[in-house]
Coordinates of C-alpha atoms in Angstrom, one line a residue:
Chain A
M1 CA 1.8 -16.3 -47.2
A2 CA 3.6 -15.7 -43.9
T3 CA 2.4 -17.5 -40.9
I4 CA 1.2 -15.6 -37.9
S5 CA 4.0 -15.5 -35.2
L6 CA 4.3 -14.3 -31.7
N7 CA 5.5 -11.0 -32.9
H8 CA 2.1 -10.3 -34.6
Y9 CA 0.3 -10.9 -31.4
L10 CA 2.7 -8.7 -29.5
I11 CA 2.2 -5.9 -32.0
V12 CA -1.6 -6.1 -31.6
G13 CA -1.1 -6.0 -27.9
A14 CA 1.2 -3.0 -28.0
V15 CA -1.2 -1.1 -30.4
L16 CA -4.0 -1.9 -28.0
F17 CA -1.9 -0.7 -25.1
C18 CA -0.9 2.6 -26.8
T19 CA -4.5 3.2 -27.9
G20 CA -5.7 2.7 -24.3
L21 CA -2.9 4.9 -22.9
F22 CA -3.7 7.6 -25.4
T23 CA -7.4 7.4 -24.5
M24 CA -6.7 7.5 -20.8
M25 CA -4.5 10.6 -21.2
T26 CA -6.7 12.6 -23.6
K27 CA -10.3 11.9 -22.4
R28 CA -11.8 14.2 -19.8
N29 CA -14.9 12.1 -19.4
A30 CA -14.6 9.5 -16.6
I31 CA -16.4 6.8 -18.7
G32 CA -14.0 7.5 -21.6
I33 CA -11.0 7.0 -19.3
L34 CA -12.4 3.7 -18.1
I35 CA -12.8 2.6 -21.7
G36 CA -9.1 3.3 -22.1
V37 CA -8.4 1.1 -19.1
E38 CA -10.4 -1.7 -20.6
L39 CA -8.4 -1.5 -23.8
V40 CA -5.1 -1.8 -21.8
L41 CA -6.5 -4.8 -19.8
N42 CA -7.4 -6.5 -23.1
S43 CA -3.9 -5.9 -24.5
V44 CA -2.6 -7.6 -21.3
N45 CA -4.8 -10.6 -22.1
V46 CA -3.6 -10.7 -25.7
N47 CA 0.0 -10.7 -24.5
L48 CA -0.6 -13.4 -21.9
I49 CA -2.4 -15.8 -24.1
A50 CA 0.1 -15.3 -27.0
F51 CA 3.0 -16.0 -24.7
D52 CA 1.3 -19.1 -23.4
R53 CA 0.7 -20.4 -26.9
Y54 CA 4.2 -19.8 -28.2
L55 CA 6.4 -20.4 -25.1
G56 CA 5.7 -24.1 -24.6
P57 CA 3.2 -26.8 -24.9
N58 CA 2.0 -27.2 -21.3
R59 CA 1.7 -23.6 -20.1
M60 CA -1.3 -22.5 -18.2
D61 CA -0.1 -19.6 -15.9
G62 CA -0.7 -16.9 -18.5
Q63 CA -4.1 -18.3 -19.4
L64 CA -5.1 -18.5 -15.8
M65 CA -3.9 -15.0 -15.2
A66 CA -5.9 -13.8 -18.3
L67 CA -9.1 -15.3 -16.7
F68 CA -8.3 -13.4 -13.5
V69 CA -7.7 -10.2 -15.5
I70 CA -11.1 -10.6 -17.2
V71 CA -12.8 -11.0 -13.8
L72 CA -10.8 -8.0 -12.4
A73 CA -11.9 -5.9 -15.4
A74 CA -15.5 -6.7 -14.8
A75 CA -15.3 -6.0 -11.0
E76 CA -13.5 -2.7 -11.7
A77 CA -16.0 -1.6 -14.3
A78 CA -19.0 -2.4 -12.1
L79 CA -17.5 -0.4 -9.2
A80 CA -16.4 2.4 -11.5
V81 CA -19.8 2.9 -13.0
G82 CA -21.3 3.0 -9.6
I83 CA -18.9 5.6 -8.4
C84 CA -19.5 7.7 -11.6
I85 CA -23.3 7.5 -11.1
N86 CA -22.7 8.8 -7.5
L87 CA -20.6 11.7 -8.9
Y88 CA -23.3 12.5 -11.5
K89 CA -26.0 12.6 -8.8
N90 CA -23.9 15.1 -6.8
V91 CA -22.3 17.2 -9.5
A92 CA -24.5 16.5 -12.6
T93 CA -21.4 15.7 -14.7
V94 CA -18.9 13.0 -15.2
D95 CA -16.3 15.3 -16.6
V96 CA -13.3 15.0 -14.3
D97 CA -12.1 18.5 -15.1
R98 CA -15.2 20.0 -13.7
A99 CA -15.0 18.1 -10.4
T100 CA -12.9 20.8 -8.8
S101 CA -14.0 21.2 -5.2
L102 CA -10.8 19.5 -3.9
R103 CA -7.7 21.5 -4.7
G104 CA -4.3 22.4 -3.4
Chain B
M1 CA -8.0 -32.0 -11.8
T2 CA -5.7 -33.2 -14.7
L3 CA -6.1 -29.8 -16.3
L4 CA -5.0 -28.0 -13.1
G5 CA -2.4 -30.6 -12.4
Q6 CA -0.5 -29.7 -15.5
T7 CA 0.2 -26.1 -14.3
S8 CA 3.2 -25.2 -12.2
A9 CA 1.3 -22.9 -9.8
W10 CA -1.8 -24.8 -8.8
S11 CA -0.7 -28.4 -8.5
G12 CA -0.1 -28.3 -4.7
I13 CA -3.3 -27.9 -2.7
P14 CA -2.3 -27.1 0.8
V15 CA -2.6 -29.7 3.5
G16 CA -4.1 -29.2 6.9
E17 CA -1.3 -27.6 8.8
H18 CA -0.8 -25.1 6.1
L19 CA -4.5 -24.1 6.4
W20 CA -3.8 -23.5 10.1
V21 CA -1.0 -21.1 9.3
F22 CA -3.4 -19.2 7.0
S23 CA -6.2 -19.3 9.6
P24 CA -6.0 -15.5 10.3
M25 CA -7.1 -14.8 6.7
I26 CA -9.9 -17.4 6.9
A27 CA -11.0 -15.7 10.2
L28 CA -11.1 -12.4 8.5
I29 CA -13.2 -13.8 5.6
A30 CA -15.5 -15.4 8.1
T31 CA -15.9 -12.0 9.8
M32 CA -16.9 -10.5 6.5
L33 CA -19.5 -13.2 6.0
A34 CA -20.8 -12.7 9.6
V35 CA -21.2 -9.0 8.8
V36 CA -23.2 -9.9 5.7
A37 CA -25.4 -12.3 7.7
C38 CA -25.9 -9.9 10.5
P39 CA -28.6 -7.7 9.0
I40 CA -30.7 -10.8 8.2
V41 CA -30.3 -12.3 11.6
V42 CA -30.3 -9.5 14.1
G43 CA -31.0 -6.3 12.1
R44 CA -29.0 -3.4 10.8
S45 CA -28.1 -1.8 14.1
A46 CA -24.7 -0.1 13.7
R47 CA -23.6 -1.0 17.2
T48 CA -24.3 -4.7 16.8
I49 CA -22.4 -4.8 13.5
A50 CA -19.5 -3.0 15.0
R51 CA -19.4 -5.5 17.8
V52 CA -19.4 -8.4 15.4
A53 CA -16.6 -6.8 13.4
T54 CA -14.6 -6.0 16.5
L55 CA -14.9 -9.6 17.7
G56 CA -13.9 -10.9 14.3
V57 CA -10.8 -8.7 14.2
I58 CA -9.8 -9.7 17.8
V59 CA -10.2 -13.4 16.8
T60 CA -8.0 -12.7 13.7
L61 CA -5.4 -11.0 15.9
G62 CA -5.5 -14.0 18.4
L63 CA -5.0 -16.5 15.6
T64 CA -2.2 -14.5 14.1
L65 CA -0.4 -14.5 17.5
A66 CA -1.2 -18.2 17.9
T67 CA 0.4 -19.1 14.6
W68 CA 3.4 -16.8 15.0
G69 CA 5.5 -19.3 17.0
E70 CA 5.1 -22.0 14.3
V71 CA 5.6 -19.6 11.4
S72 CA 8.8 -18.0 12.8
T73 CA 10.7 -21.2 12.9
N74 CA 9.1 -22.8 9.9
P75 CA 7.9 -20.3 7.2
V76 CA 5.3 -21.7 4.8
S77 CA 4.8 -21.1 1.1
G78 CA 1.4 -22.5 0.2
L79 CA -0.6 -23.4 -2.9
S80 CA 2.4 -24.6 -4.7
T81 CA 4.6 -27.7 -5.1
Q82 CA 7.5 -25.6 -5.8
P83 CA 8.3 -23.9 -2.6
T84 CA 9.7 -20.8 -4.3
S85 CA 6.7 -19.8 -6.3
G86 CA 4.7 -19.0 -3.2
M87 CA 1.2 -18.1 -4.1
L88 CA 0.6 -17.6 -0.4
I89 CA 3.5 -17.1 2.1
A90 CA 3.3 -17.1 5.9
D91 CA 6.5 -15.9 7.4
N92 CA 7.6 -13.4 10.1
L93 CA 7.1 -10.4 7.8
S94 CA 3.5 -11.2 6.8
I95 CA 2.6 -12.2 10.4
G96 CA 4.2 -9.0 11.7
F97 CA 2.2 -7.0 9.3
Q98 CA -1.0 -8.8 10.2
V99 CA -0.5 -8.0 13.9
I100 CA 0.1 -4.3 13.2
L101 CA -2.8 -4.1 10.8
M102 CA -5.3 -5.8 13.1
V103 CA -4.3 -3.5 16.1
F104 CA -4.7 -0.5 13.8
L105 CA -8.0 -1.8 12.5
L106 CA -9.3 -2.0 16.1
G107 CA -8.3 1.6 16.6
V108 CA -10.1 2.7 13.4
I109 CA -13.3 0.8 14.3
Y110 CA -13.2 2.4 17.7
L111 CA -12.8 5.9 16.1
W112 CA -15.8 5.0 13.8
K113 CA -17.8 3.9 16.8
I114 CA -17.3 7.3 18.5
G115 CA -17.9 9.5 15.5
S116 CA -20.2 7.8 13.0
A117 CA -22.0 4.9 14.6
G118 CA -24.9 7.1 15.8
S119 CA -25.9 8.4 12.4
E120 CA -24.8 5.5 10.2
E121 CA -27.5 3.7 8.2
N122 CA -25.2 1.5 6.1
A123 CA -23.0 0.0 8.7
P124 CA -22.9 -3.6 7.2
E125 CA -21.7 -2.3 3.8
F126 CA -19.1 0.0 5.5
F127 CA -17.6 -2.9 7.4
I128 CA -17.6 -5.3 4.5
L129 CA -15.6 -2.7 2.5
L130 CA -13.3 -2.0 5.4
L131 CA -12.6 -5.6 6.2
G132 CA -12.3 -6.4 2.5
S133 CA -9.5 -3.9 2.0
A134 CA -7.8 -5.2 5.1
L135 CA -7.9 -8.7 3.6
G136 CA -6.5 -7.4 0.3
M137 CA -3.6 -5.7 2.2
I138 CA -2.8 -8.9 4.0
L139 CA -2.8 -10.8 0.6
M140 CA -0.4 -8.1 -0.8
V141 CA 2.2 -8.8 1.8
S142 CA 2.0 -12.6 1.9
T143 CA 2.8 -13.5 -1.6
S144 CA 5.7 -13.6 -4.0
N145 CA 3.8 -14.4 -7.1
L146 CA 3.0 -11.7 -9.7
L147 CA -0.6 -12.8 -10.1
M148 CA -1.3 -12.7 -6.4
I149 CA 0.4 -9.4 -6.1
V150 CA -1.9 -8.0 -8.7
L151 CA -5.0 -9.5 -7.1
G152 CA -3.9 -8.4 -3.6
I153 CA -3.4 -4.8 -4.8
E154 CA -6.8 -4.8 -6.5
M155 CA -8.5 -6.5 -3.6
A156 CA -7.1 -3.7 -1.4
S157 CA -7.9 -0.9 -3.8
L158 CA -11.5 -1.7 -5.0
P159 CA -13.1 -1.5 -1.5
S160 CA -11.0 1.6 -0.8
Y161 CA -12.4 3.5 -3.8
A162 CA -16.0 2.7 -2.6
I163 CA -15.3 3.5 1.0
V164 CA -13.8 6.9 0.2
G165 CA -17.1 8.0 -1.4
F166 CA -19.3 6.2 1.1
N167 CA -21.4 9.3 2.0
K168 CA -23.8 9.3 -0.9
R169 CA -24.9 12.9 -0.6
D170 CA -21.4 14.3 -0.1
R171 CA -20.0 16.1 -3.1
K172 CA -16.4 16.1 -1.9
G173 CA -16.6 12.4 -1.2
A174 CA -18.0 11.6 -4.6
E175 CA -15.3 13.6 -6.3
A176 CA -12.6 12.1 -4.2
S177 CA -13.7 8.5 -4.9
V178 CA -13.8 9.2 -8.7
K179 CA -10.3 10.6 -8.7
Y180 CA -9.0 7.8 -6.6
M181 CA -10.7 5.2 -8.7
I182 CA -9.6 6.5 -12.1
F183 CA -6.0 6.9 -10.9
G184 CA -6.0 3.5 -9.4
A185 CA -7.5 1.8 -12.5
V186 CA -4.9 3.5 -14.7
C187 CA -2.1 2.4 -12.5
A188 CA -3.4 -1.1 -12.2
A189 CA -3.7 -1.4 -16.0
I190 CA -0.1 -0.2 -16.5
M191 CA 1.2 -2.6 -13.9
L192 CA -0.7 -5.5 -15.5
Y193 CA 0.9 -4.7 -18.9
G194 CA 4.3 -4.8 -17.2
V195 CA 3.5 -8.1 -15.7
S196 CA 2.4 -9.5 -19.0
L197 CA 5.7 -8.4 -20.6
L198 CA 7.7 -9.8 -17.7
Y199 CA 5.8 -13.1 -17.9
G200 CA 6.8 -13.4 -21.6
M201 CA 10.4 -12.7 -20.9
V202 CA 10.8 -14.8 -17.8
G203 CA 8.4 -17.6 -18.5
S204 CA 7.1 -17.7 -15.0
L205 CA 5.0 -15.5 -12.6
S206 CA 7.2 -16.1 -9.6
V207 CA 9.1 -13.0 -8.3
A208 CA 12.1 -15.3 -7.5
D209 CA 12.4 -16.3 -11.2
L210 CA 12.0 -12.7 -12.3
A211 CA 14.7 -11.6 -9.9
R212 CA 17.1 -14.3 -11.1
Y213 CA 16.4 -13.4 -14.7
T214 CA 16.9 -9.7 -14.1
V215 CA 20.2 -10.3 -12.2
E216 CA 21.5 -12.5 -15.1
Q217 CA 20.6 -9.8 -17.6
F218 CA 22.0 -6.9 -15.6
A219 CA 25.2 -8.9 -14.7
G220 CA 26.3 -8.8 -18.3
G221 CA 26.5 -5.0 -18.0
Q222 CA 23.5 -4.6 -20.3
H223 CA 20.1 -3.3 -19.4
P224 CA 17.6 -4.6 -22.0
L225 CA 14.9 -2.1 -22.8
L226 CA 11.9 -4.4 -22.6
L227 CA 13.0 -5.8 -19.2
S228 CA 13.5 -2.3 -17.9
V229 CA 10.1 -1.1 -19.2
G230 CA 8.5 -4.2 -17.6
L231 CA 10.1 -3.6 -14.2
L232 CA 9.2 0.1 -14.3
C233 CA 5.5 -0.8 -15.1
L234 CA 5.6 -3.4 -12.3
L235 CA 6.8 -0.7 -9.9
V236 CA 3.8 1.5 -10.7
G237 CA 1.5 -0.8 -8.7
P238 CA 3.3 -0.7 -5.3
A239 CA 4.2 3.0 -5.9
F240 CA 0.5 3.8 -6.3
K241 CA -0.3 2.1 -3.0
I242 CA 2.6 3.9 -1.3
S243 CA 1.5 7.2 -3.0
A244 CA 5.1 7.7 -4.2
V245 CA 5.7 10.6 -6.6
P246 CA 4.6 10.7 -9.4
F247 CA 1.7 8.4 -8.4
H248 CA 0.6 10.5 -5.4
F249 CA -2.1 12.7 -7.0
W250 CA -4.9 10.6 -5.6
C251 CA -3.7 10.9 -2.0
P252 CA -4.5 14.5 -0.9
D253 CA -7.9 14.5 -2.7
A254 CA -9.0 11.1 -1.5
F255 CA -7.8 11.9 2.1
E256 CA -9.7 15.2 2.2
G257 CA -12.9 14.0 0.6
A258 CA -13.2 10.8 2.7
R259 CA -14.5 10.5 6.2
I260 CA -11.8 11.0 8.7
E261 CA -11.9 7.4 10.0
V262 CA -11.4 6.2 6.4
T263 CA -8.6 8.7 5.9
T264 CA -6.9 7.4 9.0
W265 CA -7.2 3.8 7.7
L266 CA -5.9 4.6 4.3
S267 CA -3.1 6.8 5.5
V268 CA -1.3 4.0 7.4
A269 CA -2.7 0.7 6.2
S270 CA -2.5 1.1 2.4
K271 CA 0.9 2.7 2.5
A272 CA 2.3 0.1 4.9
A273 CA 1.0 -2.8 2.7
G274 CA 2.6 -1.2 -0.4
L275 CA 5.9 -0.7 1.4
I276 CA 6.1 -4.2 2.7
L277 CA 5.2 -5.6 -0.7
L278 CA 8.0 -3.5 -2.2
A279 CA 10.4 -4.6 0.5
R280 CA 9.6 -8.2 -0.1
M281 CA 10.2 -7.9 -3.8
V282 CA 13.4 -6.0 -3.2
S283 CA 14.7 -8.6 -0.8
T284 CA 14.0 -11.3 -3.3
F285 CA 15.9 -9.4 -5.9
A286 CA 18.9 -9.0 -3.5
G287 CA 18.7 -12.7 -2.7
A288 CA 19.0 -13.6 -6.4
V289 CA 22.5 -12.1 -6.5
D290 CA 25.1 -14.9 -5.9
E291 CA 27.4 -13.2 -3.4
P292 CA 27.2 -10.0 -1.3
L293 CA 30.0 -8.4 -3.2
A294 CA 28.2 -8.5 -6.6
M295 CA 25.3 -6.4 -5.4
S296 CA 26.2 -3.5 -7.6
V297 CA 24.5 -5.1 -10.5
L298 CA 21.2 -4.0 -8.9
K299 CA 22.4 -0.4 -8.7
P300 CA 19.9 0.9 -11.4
L301 CA 17.0 -0.5 -9.4
A302 CA 18.2 0.8 -6.1
W303 CA 18.7 4.3 -7.6
T304 CA 15.2 4.2 -9.1
I305 CA 13.6 3.5 -5.8
G306 CA 16.0 5.8 -3.9
I307 CA 15.3 8.8 -6.1
M308 CA 11.6 8.1 -6.0
A309 CA 11.8 8.1 -2.2
A310 CA 13.8 11.3 -2.1
V311 CA 11.4 13.2 -4.5
T312 CA 8.4 11.8 -2.6
C313 CA 9.4 13.1 0.8
T314 CA 10.7 16.4 -0.5
L315 CA 7.5 17.1 -2.5
G316 CA 5.3 15.9 0.3
N317 CA 6.9 18.3 2.7
F318 CA 6.8 21.3 0.4
A319 CA 3.2 20.7 -0.7
A320 CA 2.1 20.6 3.0
Y321 CA 3.3 24.2 3.5
P322 CA 0.3 26.2 2.2
Q323 CA -2.5 23.8 3.4
Q324 CA -5.3 25.2 5.4
S325 CA -7.1 21.9 6.0
V326 CA -5.5 19.8 8.7
K327 CA -6.7 16.6 7.0
R328 CA -5.0 17.7 3.7
L329 CA -1.9 18.8 5.6
L330 CA -1.7 15.4 7.2
A331 CA -2.2 13.8 3.8
Y332 CA 0.9 15.5 2.4
S333 CA 2.7 14.6 5.6
S334 CA 1.8 11.0 5.0
I335 CA 3.3 11.3 1.5
A336 CA 6.5 12.6 3.1
H337 CA 6.6 9.8 5.6
A338 CA 6.1 7.2 2.9
G339 CA 9.2 8.7 1.3
Y340 CA 11.2 8.2 4.5
M341 CA 10.1 4.6 4.8
M342 CA 10.8 4.0 1.1
M343 CA 14.4 5.1 1.7
A344 CA 14.8 2.0 4.0
V345 CA 13.4 -0.1 1.1
A346 CA 15.9 1.4 -1.4
V347 CA 18.8 -0.2 0.6
F348 CA 19.1 -3.5 -1.2
L349 CA 21.2 -5.4 1.3
H350 CA 22.2 -8.9 0.4
P351 CA 20.5 -11.5 2.7
Q352 CA 23.8 -13.1 3.5
A353 CA 25.5 -9.9 4.4
D354 CA 25.9 -9.3 8.2
R355 CA 23.5 -6.4 8.5
S356 CA 20.8 -7.6 6.0
G357 CA 18.0 -7.4 8.5
E358 CA 18.5 -3.8 9.3
P359 CA 16.6 -2.0 6.6
M360 CA 13.6 -4.3 7.0
A361 CA 13.6 -4.0 10.8
A362 CA 13.9 -0.2 10.4
L363 CA 10.8 -0.3 8.1
M364 CA 8.8 -2.4 10.5
F365 CA 9.8 -0.1 13.5
Y366 CA 8.8 3.0 11.5
I367 CA 5.4 1.4 10.6
I368 CA 4.7 0.5 14.2
V369 CA 5.5 4.1 15.4
Y370 CA 3.7 5.6 12.5
V371 CA 0.5 3.7 13.4
F372 CA 0.3 5.5 16.8
M373 CA 1.4 8.9 15.4
N374 CA -1.2 8.9 12.7
L375 CA -4.0 7.4 14.8
G376 CA -3.3 10.1 17.5
A377 CA -3.1 13.0 15.1
F378 CA -6.1 12.0 13.0
G379 CA -8.0 11.1 16.1
V380 CA -7.6 14.6 17.5
T381 CA -8.5 16.2 14.2
A382 CA -11.6 14.0 14.1
L383 CA -12.7 15.0 17.6
V384 CA -12.2 18.7 16.8
S385 CA -13.8 18.6 13.5
W386 CA -16.8 16.6 14.7
E387 CA -17.4 19.3 17.3
T388 CA -16.7 22.4 15.3
G389 CA -17.8 21.1 11.9
S390 CA -14.6 22.0 10.1
D391 CA -11.1 20.7 9.8
R392 CA -9.4 24.0 9.1
I393 CA -6.3 25.0 11.1
E394 CA -8.3 28.0 12.5
G395 CA -10.5 25.5 14.2
F396 CA -7.6 24.5 16.4
T397 CA -7.1 28.1 17.7
G398 CA -6.6 28.1 21.5
L399 CA -7.1 24.4 21.8
M400 CA -4.7 24.3 24.8
R401 CA -7.4 26.2 26.8
R402 CA -10.5 24.8 25.1
A403 CA -9.5 21.1 25.4
P404 CA -6.2 20.4 27.0
W405 CA -6.7 16.7 26.8
L406 CA -6.9 17.0 23.0
A407 CA -4.1 19.6 22.6
V408 CA -1.4 17.8 24.6
P409 CA -1.7 14.5 22.6
M410 CA -1.8 16.5 19.4
V411 CA 1.5 18.2 20.3
V412 CA 3.1 14.9 21.2
C413 CA 2.0 13.4 17.9
L414 CA 3.1 16.4 15.8
I415 CA 6.5 16.5 17.4
S416 CA 6.8 12.8 16.9
L417 CA 5.8 13.3 13.2
V418 CA 8.6 15.8 12.9
G419 CA 11.0 13.3 14.4
L420 CA 12.3 15.3 17.4
P421 CA 14.1 13.5 20.3
P422 CA 11.7 13.0 23.2
M423 CA 9.2 11.1 21.0
A424 CA 9.3 7.7 19.3
G425 CA 9.2 9.3 15.9
F426 CA 12.8 10.3 16.4
L427 CA 13.8 6.7 16.9
A428 CA 11.9 5.6 13.8
K429 CA 13.9 8.1 11.7
W430 CA 17.1 7.2 13.5
W431 CA 16.8 3.5 12.6
V432 CA 16.1 4.4 9.0
L433 CA 19.3 6.5 9.0
V434 CA 21.2 3.7 10.6
A435 CA 20.0 1.3 7.9
L436 CA 21.1 3.8 5.3
G437 CA 24.4 4.1 7.1
S438 CA 25.0 0.4 6.9
L439 CA 25.2 0.8 3.1
A440 CA 27.5 3.8 3.3
D441 CA 30.7 1.9 3.1
G442 CA 29.5 -0.6 0.5
W443 CA 28.5 -0.6 -3.2
G444 CA 25.9 2.0 -2.7
A445 CA 27.8 4.7 -0.8
N446 CA 26.7 7.5 -3.1
L447 CA 23.1 6.5 -2.8
A448 CA 23.2 6.1 0.9
W449 CA 24.8 9.5 1.6
F450 CA 22.4 11.2 -0.9
L451 CA 19.4 9.7 1.0
I452 CA 20.8 10.5 4.4
I453 CA 21.2 14.2 3.4
V454 CA 17.8 14.3 1.9
A455 CA 16.2 12.8 5.0
V456 CA 17.9 15.2 7.4
V457 CA 17.1 18.3 5.3
N458 CA 13.5 17.2 4.9
T459 CA 13.1 16.8 8.7
L460 CA 14.1 20.4 9.1
I461 CA 11.7 21.5 6.3
S462 CA 8.8 19.6 7.9
L463 CA 9.4 21.4 11.3
Y464 CA 7.7 24.5 10.1
Y465 CA 4.3 23.2 9.1
Y466 CA 3.9 20.9 12.0
L467 CA 4.8 23.6 14.4
R468 CA 2.4 26.0 12.7
I469 CA -0.5 23.9 14.2
V470 CA 1.3 23.8 17.6
V471 CA 1.6 27.6 17.6
V472 CA -2.1 28.0 16.7
M473 CA -3.1 25.7 19.5
T474 CA -1.0 27.1 22.2
L475 CA -0.1 30.8 21.6
R476 CA -3.3 32.1 20.0
D477 CA -6.7 32.3 21.5
T478 CA -9.8 34.0 20.1
G479 CA -12.1 33.0 23.0
E480 CA -13.9 30.1 21.1
P481 CA -16.0 27.9 23.3
V482 CA -14.7 24.9 25.1
I483 CA -14.8 21.6 23.2
R484 CA -16.4 18.6 24.9
S485 CA -15.4 15.3 23.5
P486 CA -16.6 11.8 24.2
I487 CA -14.5 10.2 26.9
G488 CA -13.6 7.2 24.7
G489 CA -12.1 9.5 22.1
L490 CA -10.0 11.3 24.6
A491 CA -8.8 7.9 25.9
L492 CA -7.9 6.8 22.4
V493 CA -5.8 9.8 21.5
N494 CA -4.1 10.0 24.9
F495 CA -3.3 6.3 24.7
C496 CA -1.6 6.9 21.4
A497 CA 0.4 9.9 22.8
L498 CA 1.3 7.8 25.8
M499 CA 2.5 5.0 23.5
L500 CA 4.7 7.4 21.6
L501 CA 6.4 8.4 24.9
A502 CA 6.5 4.9 26.2
L503 CA 7.9 3.5 23.0
L504 CA 11.0 5.6 23.5
V505 CA 11.5 4.2 27.0
V506 CA 10.9 0.6 26.0
S507 CA 12.4 0.9 22.5
A508 CA 14.7 -2.0 23.0
P509 CA 12.0 -4.7 23.2
L510 CA 10.1 -2.9 20.3
K511 CA 13.3 -2.9 18.2
A512 CA 13.7 -6.6 19.1
T513 CA 10.1 -7.2 17.9
A514 CA 10.7 -5.3 14.7
D515 CA 13.9 -7.4 14.2
R516 CA 12.0 -10.5 14.8
F517 CA 9.4 -9.5 12.2
S518 CA 12.1 -9.0 9.6
R519 CA 14.1 -12.2 10.4
N520 CA 13.8 -15.6 8.8
L521 CA 11.8 -14.4 5.8
F522 CA 10.6 -17.2 3.5
D523 CA 13.7 -17.9 1.5
A524 CA 12.3 -17.4 -2.0
T525 CA 15.7 -17.0 -3.5
T526 CA 16.4 -20.3 -5.2
V527 CA 15.0 -20.6 -8.7
T528 CA 12.3 -22.9 -10.1
Q529 CA 12.9 -24.4 -13.4
P530 CA 11.3 -22.1 -16.0
A531 CA 8.8 -24.4 -17.6
G532 CA 9.1 -23.1 -21.2
E533 CA 11.8 -22.0 -23.5
P534 CA 12.9 -18.4 -23.3
V535 CA 11.1 -15.9 -25.5
A536 CA 14.0 -15.3 -27.9
A537 CA 14.0 -19.0 -28.9
A538 CA 10.3 -18.9 -29.3
L539 CA 10.5 -15.9 -31.5
D540 CA 13.1 -17.6 -33.7
R541 CA 11.0 -20.7 -34.0
A542 CA 7.9 -18.8 -34.9
D543 CA 9.6 -17.0 -37.7

């Protein structure tokens, strides 16, 4: 049975990134796009932690960064949902294609 | 403490004198706290809050000027035992940016006081967001660590998203903030993925290590795919702040939907912060090359930024043509100007070359002039639209008769934005061209000539749409009523116009100041020892 190596983690990270990117590009719903962003941020965390584990014994930079990324994702999500609620109150939709009063 | 002590980035807690150098940031945070405390202590009166914020910004500005002397001779890289990993840097560049930003912030607060203070119910929240984004921009320019760059960009962006949609019952504002937020979140996520890849390859979050690693890889004549992808993803973050093409889509929408004071703030501050961040990264990359003659290894990076700059200013100018809203027109004009400024960044000059300070000084000079041009142009637009209730170009018809004290400064600012001789905008463009010219006999001659031609052609293109407003103001008149503006507003826009004329006369000291801002940058060019083994070895071992 093969051991799990750095490559496996990186592949998981890349798959998460691609899924997130695909979600961001295809979804028209603002909440859907934000879910895509969260997926990408989680792929970043997988990469950072995996690099820390495999690159050397005393590495903390990546893990610290992962902690910050988690906080960042939470802050962004909180603000984003607030802004989406504001849009919903004004336009009665969170579909970004139907928010069309600004053009040109 | 032992846990933190093991890491490379956190082991050096700054001592007292370092805290003094970073006191402007601390003062800005204290101002935010004071604004939070204000409603509890003295009530939610908009004017009181504005006074507290103004006082805080003036104190910040004073502290910045007070620390400048010390910083200019002895730049500080804080929160690290290794001087090059620089979690927080205080040097001429960051101090210079703080001075410009605080002066500009005072102008924006003043504009807000004239226009919105009377009807504002949520002044404390507005100022927390405004000051928070200012703090984020300062953090962006005073670091050379990828983690802090990410945090600085987010710290600047998150309050900006909220402040764009600050009017809760405004449909346009709600739409603008959603578009801005979604675009920003996507760009931040892509940048973070790039940072994670670069961290794995380099083994460190310091930009200096990244630069050294990149130069080593590129010097062999090969351009590894993963490294290139990582660098491109990293570029997305600053490019989003600068609103460089193709990351500019948020800019016109956010600028049109937001209140005009917020538009003014974002149009200069967020772009200037992004440009200076990019310039600092670029100068670190240039510093990682061993000798000036070997700079051509960074050609791919210089061309990437250069082409982005050329496309940005061309597209900004062409998209401004059909606009009917002055706010939106100025938004596209700010994209174009970001392109001109980015050209100065694209000139990677080696720090030991004779003329290395020139691109950075040209950039700082441009930003100083740009502050006054945009504050004046947006100020006039604000005063007209508050009075007539619309920011369409037709609203400016006959302004020369209806409000000469608004029309004259607008003409001055617009001509300066074109970059025609009697105004300071001409000098700003001139210095960018000189900086490009300094590269024209070196390794990047093709790039330099390409950018010079693009800049000159674009100046001609931009003439038409700026002059369209001037023509509407001076030659047409449909007998609209006279516009009465508050005296403070008139003073502000006329002061800006006067500065644009005066800056031309006293350009030598201003250029000297810009030179001083760009001199003696914190020398983040020597490498730290990467703490771990390179990724290739780790991959071999793991298999």
